[in-house]
Amino acid sequence: MNRNYRINCHYLFRKCGDLEQLKQIHAQVMTQGLHHLQHLTCKILNYYTKFNKSVEARKVFNQIQSPDIISWTCLISLYLQVDQPCKAFSVFSELIYSVQRPDSFSIVGAISACGRKQDLSHGKMVHGMVYRYDLGSDPIVGNALIDMYSRNGRIEAAQLVFSEMQIKDVSSWTSMLHGFVKCNDLESARLVFGKMPQRNSITWTAMISGYIRAGKPIQALELFQKMKSEGADPPNETTIVAVLSACADIGALDLGRSIHSYISKTNMNSEDVTLYNALMDVYSKSGSLDRALKIFHEMPKKDLFSWTTLISGFAFHGDGNGAIQIFCEMLRMGVSPNEVTFVALLSACSHAGLVGEGRRWFHRMSHVYNLEPKIEHYGCMVDLLARAGLVEEAKKLIGQMRTDPDAVIWISLLSACLVNGNFKLAEMAGKKVIELLPEDDGVYILLWNIYCHANRWEEALKIRKIMKDQKVKKKPGCSWIEVNGVVHEFVAEDKMHGLRTEIYLVLEGISEQLRLGSSHYYFVEDGSRI
């Protein structure tokens, strides 16, 4: 009888497609008293792992009398999948106490757990086990160690592991590249990238994402074009999302459109919500809000970030009422906002000068949705009140903050005070900014202008002296423009652009036309001249 049930269970496992079916199989195994059969229990454990059900998987694991190394590793991997590295490492500790010899996969799980929870001391201990159990020859172990040391800010240790690896695969090189990117050392990352004997789409994406995170979208886009021209692995969804992020940062609409066409032609995963969210972000930040709205309505699936991206798009275009309408529609659809959504909404109110709406939603955020305002939300409200000329109310709100205000908040207050002529409060805000950002050239210039305007020449000279003593230099302005699908970067007083001669000729022509135009007078019907 039991044999027939066992055969039936194996058949059901092959047909198991969702969690509900798995629970039915599990119940049948328990009812028939087959849970003592280790191979069946391990199979149930594996399926709970597949569905990311850590609580159920742990209960099943506890029923295994003598779990083998595969079962231990399965549970460790599950806790990593559901982002519970502490529990993953706890299971590994149990494995060691059970006097079982870990293998490469369980060791990798423990190292990954130490990396994610930034536990260097335990990471070093597991590294010692690698030598003790002679597991260092496996590349996946070395790759995990590189990642662990990089996450803990020990890039030198990661480099040492990399240099000692006898076998380096493409993942090893990519792990080292990732390490330098995490430590914000793009120069070293690019050197590793250049030395790699082989690259895949993950490698390219890592380098492209590194440039984007470092605020270098031009370099990211150049690398993407190189990726396509070298005939490397075709870009995957992750690569495309990274590149679209760069397009959004600099408003490269033509390039964003071409990537959109590439997505359509290659039939890239139409169920990938992140991909469509990135497209919406590009179109909304590049001045094509209607196109972003069209994508939103055509999306087969929407998540909270889809709604938030669209609200941010309306905020970016100064359409506060449109942002509020989308937000209210989101609530009607039963989607609950998070802190990021409220940043987008309050930013929209700020850009549109909707003081009443801003106050209302800021209040409802904490009192209705139980979301504690963070510094970004206070920043939006200070900006909203300051733009509306309510500088004293803005100052009062800053005093009510449960966290120390950052430089952005003081800069918002400073700018508003200058517009409203409140130079005393502007001086106070300016000094706060200097305390937080002593290398920011802009605030020194603003304070210098304040003192000059008030004929306080002694203070103005002191500001100049502080700039000189601290070697603060005015940073050149930077802008981008896209022409025929090519993004050009311009820096003030930069003469490195390939078309600089032609550009300056055009600028001189425009200046000449403006000069000539200002000397001409036009007469109206009453004979007066303008």
Short mmCIF file of C-alpha atoms in Angstrom, two decimals:
data_model
loop_
_atom_site.label_atom_id
_atom_site.label_comp_id
_atom_site.label_asym_id
_atom_site.label_seq_id
_atom_site.Cartn_x
_atom_site.Cartn_y
_atom_site.Cartn_z
CA MET A 1 0.00 0.00 0.00
CA ASN A 2 2.75 2.44 1.00
CA ARG A 3 4.58 1.67 -2.22
CA ASN A 4 1.55 2.75 -4.28
CA TYR A 5 1.26 5.94 -2.27
CA ARG A 6 4.94 6.65 -2.82
CA ILE A 7 4.52 6.21 -6.57
CA ASN A 8 1.44 8.42 -6.48
CA CYS A 9 3.34 11.14 -4.54
CA HIS A 10 6.18 11.17 -7.06
CA TYR A 11 3.62 11.58 -9.85
CA LEU A 12 1.95 14.45 -7.98
CA PHE A 13 5.32 16.17 -7.44
CA ARG A 14 5.90 16.21 -11.19
CA LYS A 15 2.51 17.89 -11.67
CA CYS A 16 2.94 20.34 -8.78
CA GLY A 17 2.66 23.87 -10.17
CA ASP A 18 1.65 26.09 -7.25
CA LEU A 19 1.79 26.37 -3.47
CA GLU A 20 -1.75 25.11 -2.91
CA GLN A 21 -1.03 21.84 -4.73
CA LEU A 22 2.18 21.43 -2.73
CA LYS A 23 0.27 21.80 0.55
CA GLN A 24 -2.19 19.12 -0.59
CA ILE A 25 0.69 16.74 -1.40
CA HIS A 26 2.32 17.53 1.94
CA ALA A 27 -0.96 16.79 3.77
CA GLN A 28 -1.32 13.47 1.94
CA VAL A 29 2.24 12.47 2.86
CA MET A 30 1.55 13.26 6.53
CA THR A 31 -1.82 11.46 6.49
CA GLN A 32 -0.29 8.29 5.06
CA GLY A 33 2.57 8.37 7.55
CA LEU A 34 5.22 8.74 4.85
CA HIS A 35 6.93 11.80 6.36
CA HIS A 36 9.60 9.54 7.87
CA LEU A 37 10.82 8.74 4.34
CA GLN A 38 13.74 11.11 3.92
CA HIS A 39 13.67 11.34 0.13
CA LEU A 40 10.00 12.42 0.17
CA THR A 41 10.54 14.95 2.96
CA CYS A 42 13.57 16.39 1.16
CA LYS A 43 11.52 16.73 -2.00
CA ILE A 44 8.81 18.63 -0.09
CA LEU A 45 11.53 20.83 1.41
CA ASN A 46 12.89 21.59 -2.06
CA TYR A 47 9.46 22.56 -3.32
CA TYR A 48 8.82 24.91 -0.38
CA THR A 49 12.18 26.44 -1.22
CA LYS A 50 11.02 26.89 -4.82
CA PHE A 51 8.02 28.88 -3.56
CA ASN A 52 10.15 30.92 -1.08
CA LYS A 53 8.21 29.64 1.94
CA SER A 54 10.85 29.70 4.66
CA VAL A 55 8.56 28.99 7.66
CA GLU A 56 7.03 25.87 6.09
CA ALA A 57 10.43 24.73 4.81
CA ARG A 58 11.93 24.98 8.30
CA LYS A 59 9.09 22.87 9.75
CA VAL A 60 9.68 20.20 7.11
CA PHE A 61 13.43 20.32 7.70
CA ASN A 62 12.92 19.72 11.42
CA GLN A 63 11.07 16.49 10.55
CA ILE A 64 14.10 15.04 8.74
CA GLN A 65 15.85 12.70 11.12
CA SER A 66 19.28 12.89 9.54
CA PRO A 67 19.37 15.75 7.03
CA ASP A 68 22.04 15.38 4.37
CA ILE A 69 24.27 18.19 3.12
CA ILE A 70 21.85 18.92 0.26
CA SER A 71 18.99 19.55 2.69
CA TRP A 72 21.15 21.83 4.85
CA THR A 73 22.28 23.79 1.79
CA CYS A 74 18.72 23.98 0.47
CA LEU A 75 17.54 25.67 3.68
CA ILE A 76 20.53 28.04 3.74
CA SER A 77 19.84 29.07 0.13
CA LEU A 78 16.15 29.63 0.91
CA TYR A 79 16.92 32.06 3.73
CA LEU A 80 19.25 33.94 1.38
CA GLN A 81 16.52 34.05 -1.29
CA VAL A 82 14.07 35.66 1.14
CA ASP A 83 16.78 38.06 2.35
CA GLN A 84 17.27 36.61 5.82
CA PRO A 85 21.08 36.26 5.97
CA CYS A 86 21.17 35.97 9.78
CA LYS A 87 18.95 32.89 9.69
CA ALA A 88 20.98 31.50 6.79
CA PHE A 89 24.16 31.75 8.83
CA SER A 90 22.39 30.26 11.87
CA VAL A 91 21.49 27.18 9.80
CA PHE A 92 25.12 26.91 8.67
CA SER A 93 26.20 27.02 12.32
CA GLU A 94 23.80 24.16 13.05
CA LEU A 95 25.35 22.25 10.17
CA ILE A 96 28.83 22.64 11.68
CA TYR A 97 27.62 21.64 15.16
CA SER A 98 26.05 18.51 13.65
CA VAL A 99 29.63 17.44 12.89
CA GLN A 100 28.96 17.30 9.17
CA ARG A 101 31.60 18.34 6.69
CA PRO A 102 30.43 21.36 4.68
CA ASP A 103 30.77 21.32 0.91
CA SER A 104 31.44 24.17 -1.52
CA PHE A 105 27.76 25.11 -1.85
CA SER A 106 27.06 25.33 1.89
CA ILE A 107 30.28 27.30 2.41
CA VAL A 108 29.25 29.71 -0.36
CA GLY A 109 25.88 30.17 1.37
CA ALA A 110 27.61 31.02 4.67
CA ILE A 111 30.03 33.45 2.98
CA SER A 112 27.15 35.14 1.15
CA ALA A 113 25.25 35.51 4.43
CA CYS A 114 28.29 37.19 6.03
CA GLY A 115 28.58 39.52 3.06
CA ARG A 116 24.95 40.58 3.12
CA LYS A 117 24.89 41.26 6.86
CA GLN A 118 28.36 42.82 6.67
CA ASP A 119 29.71 40.45 9.30
CA LEU A 120 33.45 40.51 8.66
CA SER A 121 34.47 38.55 11.76
CA HIS A 122 32.30 35.54 10.92
CA GLY A 123 33.27 35.95 7.27
CA LYS A 124 36.92 35.53 8.18
CA MET A 125 36.03 32.48 10.28
CA VAL A 126 34.29 30.84 7.31
CA HIS A 127 37.29 31.77 5.14
CA GLY A 128 39.38 29.77 7.59
CA MET A 129 37.06 26.78 7.08
CA VAL A 130 37.70 27.04 3.34
CA TYR A 131 41.37 26.26 4.02
CA ARG A 132 40.55 23.68 6.69
CA TYR A 133 38.30 21.65 4.40
CA ASP A 134 40.39 22.32 1.27
CA LEU A 135 37.55 23.99 -0.67
CA GLY A 136 39.53 26.88 -2.14
CA SER A 137 40.00 25.31 -5.57
CA ASP A 138 36.34 25.80 -6.50
CA PRO A 139 35.86 29.18 -8.31
CA ILE A 140 32.41 29.74 -6.77
CA VAL A 141 34.02 29.83 -3.32
CA GLY A 142 36.57 32.42 -4.41
CA ASN A 143 33.86 34.49 -6.08
CA ALA A 144 31.80 34.49 -2.87
CA LEU A 145 34.83 35.53 -0.81
CA ILE A 146 35.56 38.44 -3.18
CA ASP A 147 31.96 39.60 -2.81
CA MET A 148 32.00 39.21 0.99
CA TYR A 149 35.19 41.24 1.46
CA SER A 150 33.98 43.91 -1.00
CA ARG A 151 30.67 44.33 0.85
CA ASN A 152 32.67 44.80 4.06
CA GLY A 153 34.87 47.47 2.46
CA ARG A 154 37.99 45.25 2.42
CA ILE A 155 38.85 45.54 -1.26
CA GLU A 156 42.51 44.68 -0.61
CA ALA A 157 41.49 41.30 0.86
CA ALA A 158 39.19 40.74 -2.13
CA GLN A 159 42.10 41.46 -4.49
CA LEU A 160 44.30 38.99 -2.59
CA VAL A 161 41.66 36.25 -2.91
CA PHE A 162 41.34 37.03 -6.62
CA SER A 163 45.10 36.91 -7.23
CA GLU A 164 45.42 33.54 -5.42
CA MET A 165 42.62 31.87 -7.40
CA GLN A 166 44.08 29.20 -9.68
CA ILE A 167 40.99 29.06 -11.87
CA LYS A 168 39.24 32.31 -12.76
CA ASP A 169 36.02 32.18 -14.75
CA VAL A 170 34.02 35.12 -16.08
CA SER A 171 32.12 35.25 -12.77
CA SER A 172 35.43 35.66 -10.89
CA TRP A 173 36.39 38.68 -12.98
CA THR A 174 32.87 40.09 -12.66
CA SER A 175 32.95 39.64 -8.86
CA MET A 176 36.20 41.62 -8.71
CA LEU A 177 34.73 44.31 -10.95
CA HIS A 178 31.62 44.45 -8.73
CA GLY A 179 33.90 44.84 -5.73
CA PHE A 180 35.58 47.95 -7.11
CA VAL A 181 32.20 49.40 -8.13
CA LYS A 182 30.85 48.87 -4.59
CA CYS A 183 33.91 50.68 -3.23
CA ASN A 184 33.35 53.57 -5.70
CA ASP A 185 36.68 52.89 -7.44
CA LEU A 186 35.54 53.11 -11.06
CA GLU A 187 39.07 53.55 -12.39
CA SER A 188 40.16 50.16 -11.01
CA ALA A 189 36.84 48.62 -12.10
CA ARG A 190 37.45 49.80 -15.66
CA LEU A 191 41.00 48.35 -15.57
CA VAL A 192 39.59 44.96 -14.55
CA PHE A 193 36.96 45.30 -17.27
CA GLY A 194 39.66 45.96 -19.86
CA LYS A 195 41.76 42.94 -18.79
CA MET A 196 38.90 40.44 -18.80
CA PRO A 197 39.53 37.58 -21.26
CA GLN A 198 35.78 37.12 -21.63
CA ARG A 199 32.72 39.25 -20.86
CA ASN A 200 29.04 38.49 -20.59
CA SER A 201 25.93 40.65 -20.24
CA ILE A 202 26.30 40.63 -16.43
CA THR A 203 29.81 42.09 -16.74
CA TRP A 204 28.71 44.86 -19.09
CA THR A 205 25.71 45.65 -16.89
CA ALA A 206 27.91 45.87 -13.78
CA MET A 207 30.22 48.41 -15.43
CA ILE A 208 27.35 50.41 -16.95
CA SER A 209 25.49 50.48 -13.60
CA GLY A 210 28.69 51.60 -11.87
CA TYR A 211 28.94 54.66 -14.10
CA ILE A 212 25.27 55.48 -13.53
CA ARG A 213 25.55 55.24 -9.74
CA ALA A 214 28.62 57.48 -9.89
CA GLY A 215 26.64 60.14 -11.78
CA LYS A 216 28.41 59.54 -15.11
CA PRO A 217 25.57 58.78 -17.55
CA ILE A 218 27.56 59.76 -20.65
CA GLN A 219 30.21 57.11 -19.95
CA ALA A 220 27.44 54.58 -19.25
CA LEU A 221 25.80 55.25 -22.61
CA GLU A 222 29.13 55.12 -24.44
CA LEU A 223 29.82 51.72 -22.89
CA PHE A 224 26.38 50.49 -23.93
CA GLN A 225 27.07 51.51 -27.54
CA LYS A 226 30.40 49.68 -27.33
CA MET A 227 28.64 46.60 -25.98
CA LYS A 228 26.38 46.51 -29.02
CA SER A 229 29.14 47.25 -31.53
CA GLU A 230 31.43 44.49 -30.20
CA GLY A 231 28.74 41.90 -30.77
CA ALA A 232 28.76 40.79 -27.15
CA ASP A 233 25.90 38.95 -25.48
CA PRO A 234 22.65 40.72 -26.33
CA PRO A 235 21.57 43.15 -23.60
CA ASN A 236 19.18 41.60 -21.10
CA GLU A 237 16.41 43.30 -19.13
CA THR A 238 18.80 44.37 -16.36
CA THR A 239 21.17 46.02 -18.85
CA ILE A 240 18.34 47.81 -20.61
CA VAL A 241 16.93 49.14 -17.33
CA ALA A 242 20.37 50.46 -16.36
CA VAL A 243 20.79 52.22 -19.71
CA LEU A 244 17.29 53.67 -19.58
CA SER A 245 18.18 55.09 -16.15
CA ALA A 246 21.13 56.89 -17.76
CA CYS A 247 18.88 58.22 -20.54
CA ALA A 248 16.44 59.56 -17.93
CA ASP A 249 19.24 61.30 -16.03
CA ILE A 250 20.27 63.42 -19.02
CA GLY A 251 17.00 63.54 -20.96
CA ALA A 252 18.28 61.50 -23.94
CA LEU A 253 14.86 61.09 -25.55
CA ASP A 254 16.02 59.86 -28.98
CA LEU A 255 18.19 57.16 -27.48
CA GLY A 256 15.36 56.20 -25.13
CA ARG A 257 13.04 55.85 -28.13
CA SER A 258 15.55 53.65 -29.96
CA ILE A 259 15.86 51.38 -26.90
CA HIS A 260 12.06 51.24 -26.73
CA SER A 261 12.05 50.08 -30.36
CA TYR A 262 14.73 47.49 -29.53
CA ILE A 263 12.54 46.15 -26.72
CA SER A 264 9.58 45.82 -29.09
CA LYS A 265 11.58 44.21 -31.93
CA THR A 266 13.28 41.64 -29.71
CA ASN A 267 10.03 40.79 -27.89
CA MET A 268 11.77 41.37 -24.59
CA ASN A 269 9.83 40.16 -21.56
CA SER A 270 6.50 41.98 -21.76
CA GLU A 271 5.72 40.92 -18.18
CA ASP A 272 8.75 42.77 -16.76
CA VAL A 273 7.21 45.69 -14.82
CA THR A 274 10.65 47.17 -14.08
CA LEU A 275 11.33 47.56 -17.80
CA TYR A 276 8.16 49.57 -18.39
CA ASN A 277 8.72 51.64 -15.27
CA ALA A 278 12.15 52.60 -16.65
CA LEU A 279 10.60 53.56 -20.01
CA MET A 280 8.01 55.72 -18.25
CA ASP A 281 10.79 57.43 -16.32
CA VAL A 282 12.73 58.23 -19.52
CA TYR A 283 9.72 59.69 -21.36
CA SER A 284 8.47 61.72 -18.39
CA LYS A 285 11.91 63.21 -17.65
CA SER A 286 12.56 63.91 -21.34
CA GLY A 287 9.46 66.06 -21.80
CA SER A 288 7.13 63.41 -23.23
CA LEU A 289 4.66 62.94 -20.39
CA ASP A 290 1.86 61.89 -22.78
CA ARG A 291 4.01 58.98 -23.97
CA ALA A 292 4.74 57.95 -20.38
CA LEU A 293 1.03 58.03 -19.61
CA LYS A 294 0.31 55.87 -22.69
CA ILE A 295 2.85 53.25 -21.55
CA PHE A 296 1.30 53.29 -18.08
CA HIS A 297 -2.18 52.55 -19.41
CA GLU A 298 -0.87 49.81 -21.75
CA MET A 299 1.15 48.00 -19.06
CA PRO A 300 -0.14 44.43 -18.52
CA LYS A 301 0.86 44.66 -14.85
CA LYS A 302 1.46 47.61 -12.54
CA ASP A 303 3.22 47.74 -9.20
CA LEU A 304 3.50 50.53 -6.65
CA PHE A 305 6.62 51.84 -8.36
CA SER A 306 4.64 52.21 -11.63
CA TRP A 307 2.21 54.58 -9.91
CA THR A 308 5.04 56.38 -8.12
CA THR A 309 6.98 56.85 -11.38
CA LEU A 310 3.95 58.41 -13.06
CA ILE A 311 3.30 60.72 -10.08
CA SER A 312 6.97 61.75 -10.24
CA GLY A 313 6.54 62.48 -13.94
CA PHE A 314 3.68 64.88 -13.25
CA ALA A 315 5.76 66.45 -10.47
CA PHE A 316 8.69 66.87 -12.86
CA HIS A 317 6.41 68.78 -15.25
CA GLY A 318 5.00 70.97 -12.49
CA ASP A 319 1.50 69.48 -12.84
CA GLY A 320 0.59 69.13 -9.18
CA ASN A 321 -3.12 68.62 -9.79
CA GLY A 322 -2.39 65.83 -12.29
CA ALA A 323 -0.11 64.13 -9.75
CA ILE A 324 -2.83 64.32 -7.08
CA GLN A 325 -5.39 62.84 -9.50
CA ILE A 326 -3.10 59.89 -10.25
CA PHE A 327 -2.43 59.43 -6.55
CA CYS A 328 -6.16 59.37 -5.75
CA GLU A 329 -6.77 56.92 -8.60
CA MET A 330 -4.06 54.69 -7.12
CA LEU A 331 -5.86 54.74 -3.77
CA ARG A 332 -9.17 53.85 -5.46
CA MET A 333 -7.46 50.85 -7.04
CA GLY A 334 -6.53 49.61 -3.57
CA VAL A 335 -2.79 50.28 -3.87
CA SER A 336 -1.27 51.58 -0.63
CA PRO A 337 1.41 54.30 -0.92
CA ASN A 338 4.84 54.08 0.67
CA GLU A 339 7.38 56.71 1.69
CA VAL A 340 8.71 57.10 -1.88
CA THR A 341 5.20 57.71 -3.24
CA PHE A 342 4.68 60.51 -0.74
CA VAL A 343 8.01 62.09 -1.72
CA ALA A 344 6.75 62.22 -5.32
CA LEU A 345 3.36 63.61 -4.26
CA LEU A 346 4.77 66.30 -1.95
CA SER A 347 7.33 67.23 -4.57
CA ALA A 348 4.48 67.73 -7.07
CA CYS A 349 2.68 69.99 -4.60
CA SER A 350 5.90 71.95 -4.08
CA HIS A 351 6.55 72.49 -7.80
CA ALA A 352 2.96 73.59 -8.38
CA GLY A 353 2.72 75.78 -5.25
CA LEU A 354 -0.21 73.78 -3.82
CA VAL A 355 0.34 74.73 -0.18
CA GLY A 356 -3.04 73.55 1.12
CA GLU A 357 -2.82 70.18 -0.64
CA GLY A 358 0.75 69.73 0.54
CA ARG A 359 -0.18 70.38 4.17
CA ARG A 360 -3.15 68.03 3.87
CA TRP A 361 -1.22 65.06 2.44
CA PHE A 362 1.74 65.61 4.76
CA HIS A 363 -0.68 65.33 7.70
CA ARG A 364 -2.48 62.27 6.25
CA MET A 365 0.82 60.53 5.61
CA SER A 366 1.43 59.96 9.31
CA HIS A 367 -2.10 60.11 10.72
CA VAL A 368 -3.86 57.96 8.10
CA TYR A 369 -1.17 55.80 6.51
CA ASN A 370 1.07 55.45 9.60
CA LEU A 371 4.20 56.45 7.68
CA GLU A 372 6.77 58.38 9.69
CA PRO A 373 7.96 61.44 7.70
CA LYS A 374 11.60 61.20 6.77
CA ILE A 375 14.03 63.96 5.90
CA GLU A 376 12.99 63.84 2.23
CA HIS A 377 9.37 64.60 3.14
CA TYR A 378 10.37 67.48 5.39
CA GLY A 379 12.55 68.73 2.55
CA CYS A 380 9.56 68.81 0.19
CA MET A 381 7.43 70.66 2.73
CA VAL A 382 10.14 73.20 3.53
CA ASP A 383 10.60 73.79 -0.18
CA LEU A 384 6.81 74.14 -0.65
CA LEU A 385 6.42 76.65 2.17
CA ALA A 386 9.57 78.56 1.24
CA ARG A 387 8.55 78.87 -2.42
CA ALA A 388 5.20 80.28 -1.25
CA GLY A 389 6.99 82.92 0.79
CA LEU A 390 6.08 81.29 4.13
CA VAL A 391 9.68 81.30 5.32
CA GLU A 392 8.85 81.63 9.02
CA GLU A 393 6.51 78.63 8.85
CA ALA A 394 9.23 76.73 6.97
CA LYS A 395 11.74 77.60 9.70
CA LYS A 396 9.26 76.44 12.37
CA LEU A 397 8.79 73.12 10.57
CA ILE A 398 12.56 72.62 10.47
CA GLY A 399 12.60 73.08 14.25
CA GLN A 400 9.95 70.36 14.64
CA MET A 401 11.93 67.75 12.73
CA ARG A 402 12.88 64.61 14.64
CA THR A 403 16.13 64.38 12.73
CA ASP A 404 18.83 66.91 11.95
CA PRO A 405 18.04 68.84 8.74
CA ASP A 406 20.41 68.23 5.85
CA ALA A 407 22.00 70.76 3.50
CA VAL A 408 19.20 70.43 0.92
CA ILE A 409 16.63 71.71 3.42
CA TRP A 410 18.78 74.68 4.43
CA ILE A 411 19.48 75.48 0.76
CA SER A 412 15.72 75.54 0.07
CA LEU A 413 15.22 77.98 2.92
CA LEU A 414 18.23 80.05 1.84
CA SER A 415 16.97 80.42 -1.74
CA ALA A 416 13.49 81.41 -0.59
CA CYS A 417 14.85 83.96 1.88
CA LEU A 418 16.87 85.60 -0.88
CA VAL A 419 13.79 85.87 -3.11
CA ASN A 420 11.72 87.34 -0.25
CA GLY A 421 14.46 89.68 0.94
CA ASN A 422 14.78 88.05 4.36
CA PHE A 423 18.57 88.42 4.48
CA LYS A 424 18.87 87.77 8.22
CA LEU A 425 17.31 84.31 7.93
CA ALA A 426 19.20 83.74 4.67
CA GLU A 427 22.49 84.41 6.45
CA MET A 428 21.61 81.86 9.16
CA ALA A 429 20.62 79.22 6.59
CA GLY A 430 23.77 79.90 4.56
CA LYS A 431 26.02 79.34 7.56
CA LYS A 432 24.23 76.04 8.25
CA VAL A 433 24.91 74.93 4.67
CA ILE A 434 28.60 75.79 5.00
CA GLU A 435 28.79 73.67 8.18
CA LEU A 436 27.33 70.69 6.30
CA LEU A 437 28.91 71.27 2.89
CA PRO A 438 32.17 73.19 3.43
CA GLU A 439 33.31 72.42 -0.14
CA ASP A 440 30.14 73.67 -1.87
CA ASP A 441 31.08 76.76 -3.86
CA GLY A 442 27.51 77.92 -4.52
CA VAL A 443 26.58 78.83 -0.97
CA TYR A 444 29.76 80.95 -0.53
CA ILE A 445 28.80 82.94 -3.62
CA LEU A 446 25.24 83.41 -2.32
CA LEU A 447 26.47 84.63 1.08
CA TRP A 448 28.97 86.93 -0.60
CA ASN A 449 26.11 88.45 -2.64
CA ILE A 450 24.01 88.87 0.52
CA TYR A 451 26.77 90.80 2.29
CA CYS A 452 27.51 92.92 -0.79
CA HIS A 453 23.80 93.75 -1.15
CA ALA A 454 23.71 94.88 2.47
CA ASN A 455 26.99 96.85 2.09
CA ARG A 456 28.61 94.57 4.67
CA TRP A 457 31.94 94.53 2.88
CA GLU A 458 33.95 93.20 5.79
CA GLU A 459 31.83 90.02 5.99
CA ALA A 460 31.96 89.69 2.20
CA LEU A 461 35.77 89.76 2.29
CA LYS A 462 35.76 87.15 5.07
CA ILE A 463 33.72 84.81 2.87
CA ARG A 464 36.23 85.25 0.05
CA LYS A 465 39.08 84.55 2.47
CA ILE A 466 37.41 81.37 3.78
CA MET A 467 37.00 80.15 0.19
CA LYS A 468 40.65 80.85 -0.50
CA ASP A 469 41.90 79.28 2.74
CA GLN A 470 39.85 76.12 2.21
CA LYS A 471 40.73 76.08 -1.50
CA VAL A 472 37.08 76.10 -2.52
CA LYS A 473 36.84 76.69 -6.26
CA LYS A 474 33.79 77.44 -8.31
CA LYS A 475 32.74 74.28 -10.10
CA PRO A 476 32.07 74.72 -13.82
CA GLY A 477 28.50 74.37 -15.01
CA CYS A 478 27.65 71.24 -16.99
CA SER A 479 24.83 70.44 -19.41
CA TRP A 480 23.88 67.86 -22.01
CA ILE A 481 22.09 68.04 -25.32
CA GLU A 482 21.06 65.25 -27.68
CA VAL A 483 21.49 65.83 -31.43
CA ASN A 484 20.54 63.08 -33.89
CA GLY A 485 20.74 60.43 -31.21
CA VAL A 486 24.19 61.54 -30.00
CA VAL A 487 24.48 63.01 -26.50
CA HIS A 488 26.93 65.93 -26.19
CA GLU A 489 28.30 67.08 -22.86
CA PHE A 490 29.26 70.72 -22.32
CA VAL A 491 31.24 72.12 -19.42
CA ALA A 492 31.74 75.84 -18.83
CA GLU A 493 35.01 77.10 -20.38
CA ASP A 494 35.67 73.63 -21.81
CA LYS A 495 37.40 73.68 -25.21
CA MET A 496 37.75 69.93 -25.74
CA HIS A 497 34.59 69.34 -27.81
CA GLY A 498 35.32 68.15 -31.34
CA LEU A 499 32.99 70.73 -32.92
CA ARG A 500 34.03 73.63 -30.70
CA THR A 501 35.07 75.85 -33.67
CA GLU A 502 31.69 75.53 -35.39
CA ILE A 503 29.82 75.93 -32.09
CA TYR A 504 31.64 79.15 -31.16
CA LEU A 505 31.06 80.55 -34.67
CA VAL A 506 27.32 80.02 -34.25
CA LEU A 507 27.39 81.56 -30.78
CA GLU A 508 29.26 84.59 -32.07
CA GLY A 509 26.68 84.94 -34.84
CA ILE A 510 23.82 84.82 -32.32
CA SER A 511 25.56 87.41 -30.13
CA GLU A 512 26.03 89.69 -33.14
CA GLN A 513 22.37 89.39 -34.08
CA LEU A 514 21.34 90.23 -30.51
CA ARG A 515 23.66 93.25 -30.48
CA LEU A 516 22.30 94.52 -33.78
CA GLY A 517 18.71 93.86 -32.72
CA SER A 518 19.11 95.90 -29.54
CA SER A 519 20.11 99.00 -31.57
CA HIS A 520 16.98 98.99 -33.79
CA TYR A 521 13.81 100.83 -32.88
CA TYR A 522 10.32 100.03 -34.08
CA PHE A 523 7.56 102.64 -34.28
CA VAL A 524 3.97 102.05 -33.23
CA GLU A 525 0.85 103.85 -34.44
CA ASP A 526 1.06 106.76 -31.97
CA GLY A 527 4.57 107.58 -33.20
CA SER A 528 6.40 106.42 -30.08
CA ARG A 529 9.35 104.11 -30.49
CA ILE A 530 10.09 100.81 -28.78
#
